[in-house]
Every structure is written in structure tokens, then in C-alpha cells.
Tab-separated table of C-alpha atoms in Angstrom:
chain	number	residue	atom	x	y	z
A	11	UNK	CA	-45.080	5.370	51.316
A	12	UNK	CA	-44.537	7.089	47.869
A	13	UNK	CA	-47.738	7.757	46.026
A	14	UNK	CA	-48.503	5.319	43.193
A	15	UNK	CA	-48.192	7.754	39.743
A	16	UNK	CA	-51.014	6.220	37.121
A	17	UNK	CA	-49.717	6.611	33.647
A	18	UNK	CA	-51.288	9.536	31.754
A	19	UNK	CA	-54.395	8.343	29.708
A	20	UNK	CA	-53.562	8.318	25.761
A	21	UNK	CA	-55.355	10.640	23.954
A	22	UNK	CA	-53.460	10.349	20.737
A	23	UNK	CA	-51.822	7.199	19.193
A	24	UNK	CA	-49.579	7.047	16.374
A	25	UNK	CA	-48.948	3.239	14.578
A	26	UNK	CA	-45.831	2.719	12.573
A	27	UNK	CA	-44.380	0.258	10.482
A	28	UNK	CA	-42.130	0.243	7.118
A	29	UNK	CA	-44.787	1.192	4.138
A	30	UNK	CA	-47.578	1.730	5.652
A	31	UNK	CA	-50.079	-0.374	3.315
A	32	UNK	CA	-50.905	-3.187	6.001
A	33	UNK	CA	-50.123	-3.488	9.658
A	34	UNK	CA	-50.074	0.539	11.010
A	35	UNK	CA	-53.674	0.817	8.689
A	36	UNK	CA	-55.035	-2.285	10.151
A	37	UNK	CA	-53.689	-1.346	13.270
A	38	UNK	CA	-55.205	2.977	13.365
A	39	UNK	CA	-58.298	0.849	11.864
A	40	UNK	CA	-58.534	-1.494	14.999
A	41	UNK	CA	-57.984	1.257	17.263
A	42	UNK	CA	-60.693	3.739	15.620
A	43	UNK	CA	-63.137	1.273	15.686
A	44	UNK	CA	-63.215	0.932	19.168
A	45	UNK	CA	-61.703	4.261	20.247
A	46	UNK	CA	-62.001	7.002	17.627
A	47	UNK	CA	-64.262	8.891	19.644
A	48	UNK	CA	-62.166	9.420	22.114
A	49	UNK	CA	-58.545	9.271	20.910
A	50	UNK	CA	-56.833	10.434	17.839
A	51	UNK	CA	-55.312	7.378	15.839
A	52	UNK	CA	-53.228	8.173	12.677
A	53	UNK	CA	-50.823	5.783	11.173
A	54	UNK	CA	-47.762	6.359	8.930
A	55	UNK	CA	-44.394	4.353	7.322
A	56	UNK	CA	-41.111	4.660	7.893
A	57	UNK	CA	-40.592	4.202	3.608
A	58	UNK	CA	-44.111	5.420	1.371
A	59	UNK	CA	-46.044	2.742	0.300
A	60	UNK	CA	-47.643	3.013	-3.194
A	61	UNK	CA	-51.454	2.107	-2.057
A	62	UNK	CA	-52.894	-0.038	0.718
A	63	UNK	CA	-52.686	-4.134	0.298
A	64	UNK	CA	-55.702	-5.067	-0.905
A	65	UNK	CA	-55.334	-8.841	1.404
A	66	UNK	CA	-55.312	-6.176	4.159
A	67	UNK	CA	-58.581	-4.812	2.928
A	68	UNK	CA	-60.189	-7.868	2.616
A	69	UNK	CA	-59.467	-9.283	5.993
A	70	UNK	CA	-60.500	-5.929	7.900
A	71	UNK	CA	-63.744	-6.321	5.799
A	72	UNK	CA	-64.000	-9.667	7.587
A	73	UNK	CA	-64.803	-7.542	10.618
A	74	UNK	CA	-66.912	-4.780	9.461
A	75	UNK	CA	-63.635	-2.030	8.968
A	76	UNK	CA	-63.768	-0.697	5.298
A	77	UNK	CA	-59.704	0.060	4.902
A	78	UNK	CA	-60.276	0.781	1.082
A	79	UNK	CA	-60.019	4.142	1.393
A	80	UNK	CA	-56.369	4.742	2.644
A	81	UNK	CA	-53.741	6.414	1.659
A	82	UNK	CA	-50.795	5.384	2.441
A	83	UNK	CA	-48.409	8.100	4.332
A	84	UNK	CA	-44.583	8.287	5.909
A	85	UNK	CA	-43.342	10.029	8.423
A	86	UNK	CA	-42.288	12.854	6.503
A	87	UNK	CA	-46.168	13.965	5.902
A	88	UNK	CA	-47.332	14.158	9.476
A	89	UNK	CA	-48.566	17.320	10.196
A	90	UNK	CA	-48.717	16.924	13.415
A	91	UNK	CA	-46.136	14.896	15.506
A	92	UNK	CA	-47.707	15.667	18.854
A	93	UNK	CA	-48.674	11.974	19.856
A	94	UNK	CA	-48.745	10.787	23.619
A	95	UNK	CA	-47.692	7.346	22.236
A	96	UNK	CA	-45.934	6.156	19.314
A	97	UNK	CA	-47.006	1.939	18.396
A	98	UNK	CA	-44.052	1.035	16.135
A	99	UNK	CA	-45.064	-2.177	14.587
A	100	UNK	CA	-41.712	-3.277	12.426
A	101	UNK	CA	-38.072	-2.910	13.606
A	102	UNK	CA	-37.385	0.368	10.943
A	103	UNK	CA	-40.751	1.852	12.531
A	104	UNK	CA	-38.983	1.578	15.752
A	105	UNK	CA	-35.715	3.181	15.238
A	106	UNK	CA	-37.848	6.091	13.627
A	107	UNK	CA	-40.265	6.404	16.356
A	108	UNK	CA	-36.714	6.749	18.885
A	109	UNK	CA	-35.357	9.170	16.856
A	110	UNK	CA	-38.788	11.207	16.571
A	111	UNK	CA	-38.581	11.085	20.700
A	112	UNK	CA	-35.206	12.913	20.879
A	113	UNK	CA	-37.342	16.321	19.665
A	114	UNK	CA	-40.527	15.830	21.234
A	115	UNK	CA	-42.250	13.715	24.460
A	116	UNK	CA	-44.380	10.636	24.052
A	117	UNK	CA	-44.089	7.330	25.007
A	118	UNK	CA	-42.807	4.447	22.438
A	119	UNK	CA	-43.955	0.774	22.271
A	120	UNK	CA	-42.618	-1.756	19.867
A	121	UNK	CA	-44.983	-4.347	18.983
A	122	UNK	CA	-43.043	-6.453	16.810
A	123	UNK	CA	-45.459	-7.177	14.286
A	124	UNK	CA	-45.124	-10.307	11.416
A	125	UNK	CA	-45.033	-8.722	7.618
A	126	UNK	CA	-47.488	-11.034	6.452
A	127	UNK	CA	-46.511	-10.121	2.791
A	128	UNK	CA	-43.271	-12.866	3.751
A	129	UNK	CA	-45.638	-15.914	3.124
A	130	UNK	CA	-45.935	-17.570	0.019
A	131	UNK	CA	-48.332	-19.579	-1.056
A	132	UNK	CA	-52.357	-19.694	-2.741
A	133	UNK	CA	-54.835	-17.071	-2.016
A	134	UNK	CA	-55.736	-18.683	1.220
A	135	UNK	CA	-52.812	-19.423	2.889
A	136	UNK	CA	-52.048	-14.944	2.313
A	137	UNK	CA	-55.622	-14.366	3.662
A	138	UNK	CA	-54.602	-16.622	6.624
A	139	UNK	CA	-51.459	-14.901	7.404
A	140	UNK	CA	-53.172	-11.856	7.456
A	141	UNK	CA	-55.819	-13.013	9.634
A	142	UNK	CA	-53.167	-13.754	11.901
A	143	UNK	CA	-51.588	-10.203	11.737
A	144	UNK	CA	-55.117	-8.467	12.195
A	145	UNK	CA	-55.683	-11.099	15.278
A	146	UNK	CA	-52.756	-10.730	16.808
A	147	UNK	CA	-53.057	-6.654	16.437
A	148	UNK	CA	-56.738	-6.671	17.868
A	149	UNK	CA	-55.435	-8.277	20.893
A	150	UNK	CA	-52.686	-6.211	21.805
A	151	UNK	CA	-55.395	-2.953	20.885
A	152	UNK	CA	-57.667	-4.503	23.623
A	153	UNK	CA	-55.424	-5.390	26.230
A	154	UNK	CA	-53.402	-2.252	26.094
A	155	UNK	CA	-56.384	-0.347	25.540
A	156	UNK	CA	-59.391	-1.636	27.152
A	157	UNK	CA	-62.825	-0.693	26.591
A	158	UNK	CA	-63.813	1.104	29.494
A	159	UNK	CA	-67.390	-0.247	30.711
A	160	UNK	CA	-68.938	2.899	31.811
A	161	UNK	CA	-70.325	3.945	35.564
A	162	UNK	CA	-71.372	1.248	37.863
A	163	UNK	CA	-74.405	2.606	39.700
């Protein structure tokens, strides 16, 4: 019987989507809260983003994450594009994160993420959307990366 190969553990994580001013920073937000200690998180867009949304802001404030201060980033300023996994988060995000894979080797996941910036309505129906989007991100963060619960004695 073959041996079972267990998947390298991630020690860097990259999130992508198409401006970078609300899912990849909510997403590199999510993920440093719970894992910045031990794995690098940065977060960039396929197109540059003039500053981060400030309904973004508000609803990671919700949970304690101050996202004021960031600065919104493409591809094309990484200064490092060593990552052992790429989190593309819009369509555009994932074409880019294939392409960045023909030149160097991590792993890709697409986590086709709603653009909450597509609803229309009142203040509160945009907060709720991106509720949703921060909800639905802070899932997939803790089922694909679990917190680990230490030694059991």
C-alpha cells in the first residue's frame, strides 16, 4: 500500500481579487487575525484600487480587525511572489494567480467570492452584503485553515 502524502503545511498565503479595496483585505485580515503568527498573509489586486472601501472597514470593525490602515496593492508591487498558496477571490484574480504559477510553484484556490459593491440599496442593505462577504470569507479561513488546539497531554 502506497504511503498517504499529507499536503505541505502553508506557511505563506497570498489573497487576490480585482482592486484590492475589499475582499483580499478582509480576507489577509481574517487570516492574520487568527494566523499571523505563524503564516505570512499579504493580499494584492489584479487592477490598483484607489484606497480601501470604507463599508469594508466598518464591517471588519464589527469584529475587532482595524482594516483602516491599508493600502491597496496589485500584483505588479509584490516584492516577493514566493507564496505556498495563492487564494484568488474574483474570476480576474484567478486567471492572474494561473499565470503567476507558470514561473514559480504554489498551489492555487479559487474561492469565488461575491463583489459586494454589486448591491444597491440604503446604508444597511451595503453593510449587510458585506457582512455576508466577511461571513462567508471567515468560514472558508477556518475550515481550510483550522486553528490548531495545541498538545493533548
Amino acid at each position: 500500500m502506497a504511503p498517504v502524502l499529507q499536503p505541505l503545511p502553508v506557511t505563506s498565503v497570498l489573497f487576490a481579487c480585482t482592486y484590492n479595496m475589499i475582499r483580499s483585505p478582509m480576507a489577509a485580515a481574517i487570516m492574520r487575525h487568527f494566523h499571523g503568527t505563524r503564516v505570512y498573509v499579504d493580499s494584492v489586486g489584479v487592477r490598483e484600487g484607489d484606497e480601501v472601501d470604507p463599508f469594508a472597514v466598518a464591517v471588519m470593525e464589527e469584529m475587532g480587525i482595524d482594516l483602516s490602515r491599508h493600502r491597496c496593492r496589485s500584483f505588479e508591487d509584490l516584492e516577493d511572489t514566493n507564496f505556498d498558496l495563492i487564494v484568488s477571490l474574483s474570476p480576474e484574480a484567478q486567471h492572474r494567480a494561473i499565470e503567476m504559477t507558470r514561473t514559480m510553484a504554489c498551489e492555487v484556490e479559487f474561492w469565488n467570492t461575491f463583489d459586494p459593491t454589486l448591491v444597491d440599496g440604503n446604508r444597511e442593505a451595503m453593510l449587510e452584503a458585506y457582512r455576508k462577504v466577511r461571513d462567508g470569507l471567515l468560514g472558508r479561513i477556518k475550515e481550510r485553515f483550522p486553528l490548531s488546539r495545541g498538545p493533548t497531554v
